[in-house]
Coordinates of C-alpha atoms and ligand atoms in Angstrom, one line a residue:
M1 CA 10.6 -23.0 -12.0
L2 CA 7.6 -21.1 -12.6
A3 CA 7.7 -22.1 -16.6
D4 CA 3.9 -20.4 -17.2
I5 CA 5.2 -17.5 -15.8
K6 CA 8.8 -17.6 -17.0
G7 CA 8.1 -18.4 -20.8
L8 CA 9.3 -21.9 -20.7
N9 CA 6.3 -24.7 -21.6
E10 CA 5.3 -27.8 -22.2
E11 CA 3.1 -28.4 -25.2
C12 CA 1.2 -31.4 -24.2
G13 CA 0.2 -34.4 -22.8
V14 CA -1.5 -37.8 -24.4
F15 CA -3.5 -40.7 -22.8
G16 CA -5.3 -43.5 -23.6
I17 CA -6.6 -46.6 -22.8
W18 CA -8.4 -49.3 -24.2
G19 CA -10.5 -52.5 -22.6
H20 CA -12.4 -50.6 -19.5
Q21 CA -15.9 -49.9 -18.9
D22 CA -14.6 -47.2 -17.3
A23 CA -12.3 -46.0 -20.1
A24 CA -13.6 -41.9 -20.1
Q25 CA -13.6 -41.5 -16.2
L26 CA -10.3 -43.0 -15.8
T27 CA -8.9 -41.1 -19.2
Y28 CA -10.6 -37.8 -17.1
Y29 CA -7.8 -38.8 -14.1
G30 CA -5.4 -39.9 -16.1
L31 CA -5.9 -36.2 -17.9
H32 CA -5.5 -34.4 -14.8
S33 CA -2.5 -36.3 -13.9
L34 CA -0.9 -34.8 -16.8
Q35 CA -2.7 -31.2 -16.1
H36 CA 1.0 -30.2 -16.0
R37 CA 1.7 -30.5 -19.4
G38 CA -0.9 -27.9 -20.6
Q39 CA -3.6 -26.0 -19.3
E40 CA -5.0 -24.2 -21.8
G41 CA -7.6 -27.1 -23.3
A42 CA -8.2 -30.6 -22.8
G43 CA -10.7 -33.2 -24.1
I44 CA -11.4 -37.3 -24.3
V45 CA -13.0 -38.9 -27.2
V46 CA -14.6 -42.8 -26.7
T47 CA -15.0 -45.4 -29.1
D48 CA -17.5 -48.1 -27.9
G49 CA -17.2 -50.2 -31.2
A50 CA -19.8 -48.8 -32.7
K51 CA -18.9 -44.9 -33.6
L52 CA -16.7 -42.0 -31.8
K53 CA -17.8 -39.7 -29.6
M54 CA -16.2 -36.5 -28.2
H55 CA -16.1 -34.1 -25.8
K56 CA -13.5 -31.1 -25.5
G57 CA -13.0 -27.5 -24.6
H58 CA -10.8 -24.4 -23.3
G59 CA -9.6 -24.8 -19.4
L60 CA -8.4 -26.9 -17.2
V61 CA -9.7 -30.9 -17.4
N62 CA -12.4 -30.5 -14.6
E63 CA -13.2 -26.7 -15.9
V64 CA -14.4 -28.7 -19.5
F65 CA -15.9 -31.5 -18.0
S66 CA -17.5 -29.7 -15.3
R67 CA -20.9 -30.7 -16.3
G68 CA -21.6 -34.4 -16.3
E69 CA -20.1 -34.5 -20.1
L70 CA -18.1 -37.6 -18.7
E71 CA -21.7 -39.4 -18.8
G72 CA -22.5 -39.2 -22.3
L73 CA -19.1 -40.4 -23.1
T74 CA -19.7 -44.3 -22.7
G75 CA -17.2 -47.4 -24.1
H76 CA -14.8 -49.8 -23.6
A77 CA -11.1 -47.0 -24.9
A78 CA -10.7 -43.4 -25.3
I79 CA -7.9 -41.1 -26.3
G80 CA -7.4 -38.0 -23.8
H81 CA -5.5 -35.1 -24.5
V82 CA -4.4 -31.8 -22.3
R83 CA -2.9 -28.9 -24.4
Y84 CA -0.8 -25.2 -24.2
S85 CA -1.9 -22.9 -26.5
T86 CA 0.8 -20.7 -27.9
A87 CA 0.7 -16.5 -28.1
G88 CA -1.0 -15.6 -30.9
G89 CA -4.6 -17.4 -30.3
N90 CA -7.0 -20.6 -28.9
E91 CA -8.9 -21.6 -31.1
Y92 CA -11.4 -24.4 -30.4
A93 CA -10.4 -25.8 -33.6
N94 CA -7.0 -26.8 -32.3
V95 CA -8.1 -28.2 -29.2
Q96 CA -7.3 -31.8 -29.5
P97 CA -8.0 -34.7 -29.5
L98 CA -9.1 -34.1 -33.6
L99 CA -11.9 -36.3 -34.8
F100 CA -12.4 -36.8 -38.4
R101 CA -15.4 -38.3 -39.7
S102 CA -15.7 -40.3 -43.5
Q103 CA -17.8 -42.5 -45.2
T104 CA -15.9 -45.7 -44.2
S105 CA -15.0 -45.0 -39.7
S106 CA -13.7 -42.3 -37.9
L107 CA -10.5 -41.3 -36.4
A108 CA -9.5 -39.3 -33.7
L109 CA -5.5 -38.5 -32.9
A110 CA -3.9 -36.9 -30.2
H111 CA 0.1 -35.8 -30.6
N112 CA 2.2 -34.4 -28.2
G113 CA 5.5 -32.6 -29.7
N114 CA 6.0 -30.4 -32.6
L115 CA 6.7 -31.9 -36.4
V116 CA 9.1 -30.1 -38.1
N117 CA 8.3 -30.2 -41.6
A118 CA 4.5 -29.7 -41.5
N119 CA 4.4 -26.9 -43.5
A120 CA 6.1 -28.4 -46.1
L121 CA 3.9 -31.2 -46.0
K122 CA 0.7 -29.0 -45.5
H123 CA 1.9 -26.9 -49.4
Q124 CA 2.5 -30.2 -51.0
L125 CA -0.9 -32.0 -49.8
E126 CA -3.1 -28.1 -50.3
A127 CA -1.7 -28.9 -53.9
Q128 CA -3.4 -32.2 -53.7
G129 CA -6.5 -30.6 -52.4
S130 CA -6.8 -31.3 -48.8
I131 CA -8.3 -28.3 -46.9
F132 CA -6.8 -27.6 -43.1
Q133 CA -8.8 -26.8 -40.4
T134 CA -6.8 -26.1 -37.9
T135 CA -3.8 -24.8 -37.3
S136 CA -2.3 -27.8 -35.5
D137 CA 0.1 -30.0 -37.5
T138 CA -1.7 -32.7 -36.3
E139 CA -3.8 -32.3 -39.1
V140 CA -1.2 -33.2 -41.4
L141 CA -1.0 -36.5 -40.3
A142 CA -5.2 -37.8 -41.2
H143 CA -4.5 -36.4 -44.1
L144 CA -1.8 -38.3 -45.0
I145 CA -3.5 -41.6 -43.9
K146 CA -6.4 -40.6 -45.6
R147 CA -4.4 -40.0 -48.4
S148 CA -2.2 -43.2 -48.6
G149 CA -2.3 -45.2 -51.6
Y150 CA -2.2 -48.2 -49.0
I151 CA -5.1 -51.0 -48.1
G152 CA -5.8 -51.3 -44.5
L153 CA -5.2 -49.0 -41.3
K154 CA -2.5 -50.3 -40.2
D155 CA -0.3 -50.0 -43.2
Q156 CA -2.2 -46.4 -44.6
V157 CA -0.9 -45.2 -40.6
K158 CA 2.8 -46.7 -41.1
N159 CA 3.0 -45.0 -44.6
A160 CA 2.1 -41.9 -42.7
L161 CA 4.1 -41.6 -40.2
T162 CA 7.3 -42.4 -42.4
M163 CA 6.4 -38.6 -43.7
L164 CA 6.5 -37.0 -40.7
K165 CA 10.0 -35.4 -39.1
G166 CA 10.4 -34.0 -35.7
A167 CA 8.5 -34.7 -32.5
Y168 CA 5.9 -36.7 -32.1
A169 CA 3.9 -39.4 -29.8
F170 CA 0.8 -39.8 -31.1
V171 CA -2.7 -42.0 -30.1
I172 CA -4.7 -42.9 -32.6
M173 CA -8.1 -44.3 -32.3
T174 CA -10.5 -45.9 -34.7
E175 CA -14.1 -47.6 -33.5
D176 CA -11.7 -50.5 -33.4
K177 CA -8.6 -50.0 -33.2
L178 CA -6.1 -47.8 -30.8
M179 CA -2.8 -46.9 -32.3
V180 CA 0.3 -45.7 -30.6
A181 CA 3.3 -44.2 -32.1
L182 CA 6.3 -42.3 -31.2
D183 CA 9.1 -40.7 -33.7
P184 CA 12.0 -42.5 -34.4
H185 CA 14.3 -40.3 -32.0
G186 CA 12.0 -41.0 -29.2
L187 CA 12.1 -37.2 -28.4
R188 CA 9.3 -36.9 -26.3
P189 CA 8.1 -39.7 -23.5
L190 CA 5.1 -42.1 -24.0
S191 CA 4.7 -45.0 -22.1
I192 CA 2.1 -48.1 -21.5
G193 CA 0.7 -49.7 -19.2
I194 CA -1.6 -52.4 -17.6
L195 CA -5.0 -52.3 -15.7
G196 CA -6.2 -55.5 -15.6
D197 CA -7.0 -56.7 -19.1
A198 CA -6.9 -53.0 -20.5
Y199 CA -3.8 -51.3 -21.8
V200 CA -3.1 -47.8 -21.1
V201 CA -0.7 -45.7 -22.5
A202 CA 0.4 -42.2 -21.1
S203 CA 3.0 -39.0 -21.9
E204 CA 3.8 -39.8 -18.2
T205 CA 3.9 -43.0 -16.1
C206 CA 2.2 -40.4 -13.3
A207 CA -0.6 -41.5 -14.8
F208 CA -0.6 -44.8 -14.6
D209 CA -0.3 -44.3 -10.8
V210 CA -3.4 -42.4 -10.7
V211 CA -5.9 -45.0 -12.2
G212 CA -4.0 -47.7 -10.8
A213 CA -2.4 -49.4 -13.6
E214 CA 0.9 -51.2 -13.8
Y215 CA 3.9 -49.9 -16.1
L216 CA 4.7 -52.6 -18.5
R217 CA 7.2 -50.3 -20.9
D218 CA 8.3 -47.6 -22.5
V219 CA 7.3 -47.2 -26.2
K220 CA 10.1 -47.3 -28.2
P221 CA 11.5 -45.0 -30.9
G222 CA 10.0 -45.4 -34.5
E223 CA 7.5 -48.2 -33.2
L224 CA 3.7 -48.4 -33.8
L225 CA 1.5 -50.6 -31.4
I226 CA -2.0 -51.5 -32.3
I227 CA -4.1 -52.6 -29.4
D228 CA -7.7 -54.0 -30.1
N229 CA -9.8 -56.2 -28.7
D230 CA -7.0 -59.2 -29.5
G231 CA -4.4 -57.7 -27.2
M232 CA -1.6 -55.9 -28.5
T233 CA 1.2 -55.9 -31.5
A234 CA 4.2 -54.0 -31.5
D235 CA 5.1 -52.9 -35.3
T236 CA 8.0 -50.2 -36.5
F237 CA 7.6 -47.6 -38.9
S238 CA 11.0 -46.8 -39.5
S239 CA 14.6 -48.0 -38.3
P240 CA 14.9 -46.3 -34.4
M241 CA 17.9 -42.9 -35.1
N242 CA 19.6 -42.1 -32.1
R243 CA 17.7 -41.7 -28.9
S244 CA 17.1 -38.0 -28.4
I245 CA 14.8 -38.2 -25.6
C246 CA 14.1 -33.8 -24.6
S247 CA 16.5 -33.6 -21.4
M248 CA 14.4 -30.8 -20.1
E249 CA 11.5 -33.8 -19.6
Y250 CA 14.0 -34.6 -17.0
I251 CA 15.0 -31.3 -15.9
Y252 CA 11.7 -29.6 -15.7
F253 CA 8.6 -30.8 -17.2
S254 CA 7.8 -34.4 -15.8
R255 CA 6.0 -34.3 -13.0
P256 CA 8.9 -35.8 -9.8
D257 CA 6.9 -39.2 -9.3
S258 CA 7.4 -40.1 -13.0
N259 CA 10.1 -42.4 -14.8
I260 CA 11.4 -42.1 -18.2
D261 CA 13.3 -44.7 -19.0
Q262 CA 12.9 -46.3 -15.5
I263 CA 14.7 -43.4 -14.2
N264 CA 13.1 -41.6 -11.8
I265 CA 12.4 -37.8 -11.9
H266 CA 12.8 -36.9 -8.8
S267 CA 16.5 -38.8 -8.1
A268 CA 17.6 -37.6 -11.5
R269 CA 16.6 -34.0 -10.5
K270 CA 18.4 -34.3 -7.0
N271 CA 21.7 -36.0 -9.0
L272 CA 21.5 -32.6 -10.9
G273 CA 21.7 -30.8 -7.9
K274 CA 25.0 -32.9 -6.8
E275 CA 26.4 -32.4 -9.6
L276 CA 26.1 -28.4 -9.6
Y277 CA 27.4 -28.2 -6.1
K278 CA 30.5 -30.6 -7.3
E279 CA 31.1 -28.4 -10.2
F280 CA 30.1 -25.1 -8.9
P281 CA 30.3 -25.1 -4.9
V282 CA 29.8 -21.7 -2.9
E283 CA 30.0 -20.8 0.9
A284 CA 26.1 -20.2 2.0
D285 CA 24.0 -20.6 5.0
V286 CA 21.0 -22.0 3.5
V287 CA 20.1 -23.5 0.2
T288 CA 16.3 -23.0 -1.5
G289 CA 14.8 -24.6 -4.4
V290 CA 12.4 -22.4 -6.9
P291 CA 9.3 -24.0 -6.1
D292 CA 8.1 -26.7 -7.6
S293 CA 10.3 -28.3 -10.2
S294 CA 13.9 -27.1 -8.4
I295 CA 12.9 -28.3 -4.5
S296 CA 14.3 -31.9 -6.0
A297 CA 17.9 -30.5 -7.1
A298 CA 17.9 -28.0 -4.2
I299 CA 17.9 -31.0 -1.7
G300 CA 20.4 -33.1 -4.0
Y301 CA 22.6 -29.6 -3.9
A302 CA 21.9 -28.9 -0.3
E303 CA 23.1 -32.7 0.9
E304 CA 25.9 -32.5 -1.5
S305 CA 27.3 -29.3 0.2
G306 CA 26.1 -29.8 3.9
I307 CA 24.5 -26.9 3.9
P308 CA 21.1 -26.9 5.0
Y309 CA 18.1 -26.9 2.6
E310 CA 14.9 -24.5 3.9
I311 CA 12.0 -23.6 2.4
G312 CA 13.1 -19.9 1.5
L313 CA 10.2 -19.7 -1.3
I314 CA 6.2 -20.1 -1.1
K315 CA 4.1 -20.6 -3.9
N316 CA 0.9 -19.7 -3.5
R317 CA -1.1 -22.5 -5.5
Y318 CA -4.5 -20.7 -5.5
V319 CA -3.9 -18.1 -8.0
G320 CA -6.5 -17.9 -10.4
R321 CA -5.4 -19.1 -14.2
T322 CA -5.7 -15.7 -15.0
F323 CA -2.0 -15.7 -14.5
I324 CA -1.1 -18.5 -16.6
Q325 CA -2.4 -16.5 -19.7
P326 CA 0.8 -16.4 -22.0
S327 CA 1.7 -12.7 -22.7
Q328 CA 4.5 -10.8 -21.2
E329 CA 2.4 -7.9 -19.0
L330 CA 0.7 -10.6 -16.7
R331 CA 4.0 -12.8 -16.8
E332 CA 5.5 -10.1 -14.9
L333 CA 2.5 -9.7 -12.6
G334 CA 2.5 -13.7 -12.2
V335 CA 5.7 -13.8 -10.3
K336 CA 4.5 -11.2 -7.8
M337 CA 1.1 -12.9 -7.5
K338 CA 3.0 -16.7 -7.3
L339 CA 5.9 -16.5 -4.7
S340 CA 6.9 -15.4 -2.1
P341 CA 10.2 -15.3 0.1
V342 CA 10.3 -16.8 3.9
R343 CA 12.0 -13.5 5.6
G344 CA 12.2 -15.8 9.0
I345 CA 14.3 -18.2 6.7
V346 CA 16.5 -16.1 4.4
E347 CA 16.5 -13.0 6.6
G348 CA 20.5 -12.0 6.9
K349 CA 21.5 -15.3 5.5
R350 CA 23.8 -16.2 2.4
V351 CA 21.1 -18.2 0.2
V352 CA 22.0 -20.5 -2.7
M353 CA 18.5 -20.5 -5.5
V354 CA 18.5 -23.3 -7.2
D355 CA 16.5 -23.5 -9.9
D356 CA 16.3 -25.1 -13.6
S357 CA 16.3 -22.9 -16.0
I358 CA 16.9 -18.8 -17.3
V359 CA 15.1 -18.3 -20.0
R360 CA 14.2 -14.9 -19.8
G361 CA 16.0 -13.5 -17.0
T362 CA 13.1 -11.4 -15.7
T363 CA 11.7 -14.1 -13.5
S364 CA 14.9 -14.6 -12.2
R365 CA 15.9 -11.2 -11.2
R366 CA 12.7 -10.8 -9.6
I367 CA 13.3 -13.1 -7.5
V368 CA 16.7 -12.5 -6.6
K369 CA 15.3 -9.2 -6.1
M370 CA 12.4 -10.8 -3.5
L371 CA 15.3 -12.6 -1.4
R372 CA 17.1 -9.5 -1.1
A373 CA 14.0 -7.6 -0.1
A374 CA 13.2 -10.5 2.3
G375 CA 16.7 -9.9 4.0
A376 CA 18.9 -12.0 2.2
T377 CA 22.9 -10.7 2.5
E378 CA 23.9 -12.8 -0.6
V379 CA 22.2 -14.6 -3.2
H380 CA 24.3 -17.1 -5.6
V381 CA 22.4 -18.9 -8.1
R382 CA 22.5 -22.4 -9.4
I383 CA 21.2 -23.6 -12.6
T384 CA 20.6 -27.2 -13.0
A385 CA 21.2 -26.7 -17.1
P386 CA 23.0 -25.6 -19.5
P387 CA 22.1 -22.1 -20.7
I388 CA 19.1 -22.4 -23.1
A389 CA 20.7 -20.0 -26.3
H390 CA 18.9 -21.4 -28.9
P391 CA 15.3 -22.5 -29.6
C392 CA 13.2 -25.9 -29.1
Y393 CA 11.5 -27.1 -32.2
Y394 CA 10.1 -30.2 -30.7
G395 CA 7.2 -28.8 -28.9
I396 CA 8.6 -26.7 -26.0
D397 CA 7.6 -22.9 -26.0
T398 CA 10.5 -21.1 -25.5
S399 CA 10.5 -18.6 -27.6
E400 CA 12.3 -16.9 -30.1
K401 CA 15.8 -17.3 -29.8
A402 CA 16.4 -13.2 -29.6
E403 CA 14.1 -13.7 -26.5
L404 CA 16.6 -16.0 -24.8
I405 CA 18.8 -14.4 -22.4
A406 CA 21.7 -17.3 -23.0
S407 CA 21.8 -16.5 -26.5
N408 CA 23.1 -12.9 -26.5
H409 CA 25.0 -12.6 -23.0
T410 CA 27.6 -14.5 -21.4
V411 CA 27.4 -16.2 -17.9
E412 CA 28.9 -12.9 -16.1
E413 CA 27.0 -10.6 -17.9
I414 CA 23.3 -12.8 -17.1
R415 CA 24.6 -12.8 -13.3
D416 CA 24.8 -9.0 -13.8
I417 CA 21.4 -8.4 -15.0
I418 CA 19.3 -11.1 -12.4
G419 CA 21.2 -8.9 -9.7
A420 CA 22.9 -12.4 -7.8
D421 CA 25.9 -12.6 -6.3
S422 CA 27.3 -15.2 -8.0
L423 CA 25.9 -17.5 -10.9
A424 CA 26.7 -20.8 -12.6
F425 CA 24.6 -23.4 -14.8
L426 CA 25.2 -27.1 -15.0
S427 CA 27.2 -28.3 -17.9
P428 CA 26.3 -30.7 -20.1
E429 CA 28.5 -33.5 -18.8
G430 CA 27.1 -32.7 -15.4
L431 CA 23.4 -32.9 -16.9
L432 CA 24.3 -36.4 -18.6
K433 CA 25.7 -37.6 -15.5
G434 CA 23.1 -36.5 -13.1
I435 CA 20.9 -38.1 -14.9
G436 CA 22.6 -41.1 -15.7
R437 CA 21.1 -43.1 -18.6
P438 CA 23.0 -46.0 -19.7
D439 CA 21.8 -45.5 -23.2
S440 CA 24.8 -46.0 -25.6
D441 CA 23.5 -43.6 -28.4
P442 CA 25.4 -39.8 -28.5
N443 CA 24.7 -37.8 -25.4
N444 CA 23.6 -41.2 -23.4
G445 CA 20.0 -40.7 -26.1
Q446 CA 19.1 -36.9 -24.7
C447 CA 18.3 -34.3 -27.1
L448 CA 20.7 -31.0 -25.8
A449 CA 19.4 -29.1 -28.9
C450 CA 18.4 -26.1 -26.8
F451 CA 21.8 -25.7 -25.3
T452 CA 24.2 -26.7 -28.0
G453 CA 22.6 -25.7 -31.1
K454 CA 22.7 -29.5 -32.3
Y455 CA 19.5 -30.3 -33.3
P456 CA 18.8 -34.2 -33.8
T457 CA 16.1 -33.9 -37.0
E458 CA 16.9 -31.9 -40.0
I459 CA 15.5 -28.3 -39.6
Y460 CA 13.9 -26.8 -42.8
P461 CA 14.0 -23.0 -43.5
D462 CA 10.3 -23.1 -43.0
T463 CA 10.1 -25.1 -39.6
V464 CA 7.7 -23.5 -37.4
L465 CA 8.1 -22.8 -33.8
P466 CA 5.8 -23.7 -31.3
Y467 CA 4.9 -20.1 -30.6
E468 CA 4.8 -18.9 -34.1
K469 CA 2.3 -22.1 -34.3
E470 CA -0.8 -20.4 -34.3
M471 CA -0.1 -17.2 -36.3
V472 CA 0.4 -19.4 -39.4
Ligands
SF4_501 S1 15.7 -28.9 -28.2 FE1 15.1 -28.6 -25.6 S2 13.6 -28.5 -24.7 FE2 13.7 -29.0 -27.1 S3 13.7 -31.4 -27.1 FE3 15.6 -30.8 -27.3 S4 16.1 -30.8 -24.6 FE4 14.0 -30.7 -25.3

């Protein structure tokens, strides 16, 4: 799926390393491998044990660090961040990591996720005298840490984390410590690895492969890891609640070469394609996937059905970033610029087009139209997720409920709108079976809230959706 033009965007990716002389360079490569999680801003903070140094900016990782900025970032530990900017603004102050300096020590924070009680906490903190420099949730944690009555950084951080509700994977760094925390529901992915004597943390395990690190384990929900020159210690700040890892990480967001809880993303997607065929078979001549993330599922659908898999759609990888800016007009133009049908494959054929989601429906309609214009005689759309009918409050920019086509249309109405001969969505049961998590928590430890409307955390009246964030 072309999420950047379709209206389904990951918010962020985080990376951290402790105990390596090339910390900044390795963080740069790690962030490169997480670039799909956010293309609008990037930054790195390093420590040499005495002070923190930072460089960050708007753009892709290689644009932000294009003029030798890494050379000045000397130190044995670093944290980094890639960010997707939501509609309404893209202020420099919001680009992460955020760095706070004080008389005693400095604090750098990078966050993936979205807090559902950020507004309530901001009101409370402002009433106590805090002044916020950003519209980002992340800053709330810094204020809570500094205002904690506890002595010692570990207890201050633990106390602050207990006040947060929602989704968060944090990397926090001071001059002499790297701390890693995951929310008690484990909504976002976060893994720990080792590289020689160094510890590495990343939103996705693909970053470990790029820097040559070995996967150690996934960070547990409610866990706080503290890494310093004496090694790593594991602590908890909350008892784990029902695990609710984001299903969309498996369906769409994560890279196919990443694993979450040791389940490979490509394999999971292939299984989703197989389950989809079992639930919604169709007679056709070719199966094709919407690049890139639906290719694995299309291969699964083809394998299960015996219908040949073909590359029926080509993605143009050299379109400038102009076309991934989050505006409706550019999104629409972007579809044409980014995808082309392969006439020689689809002409005169009954085509199964496998995709991973339908958000607003505009992109699907355009792709179906393209396939027909290229000569496809029938287009059967198969989606490897249930209909997205509810907004995400946990860090995925799905837009508001009114814009979600499945929130106010039946499957048959959506089929008609996108102009397909048939349309089917994988059931929630098929989704859980395809991913195959052995977890005993409800829904096999997966969040299904954007499909079912059953959110794993409380949602507050003033909970801010990611797309509204910069207008607050
Ligand atoms: S609501 Fe949907 S997108 Fe958001 S965390 Fe849950 S499964 Fe993921």
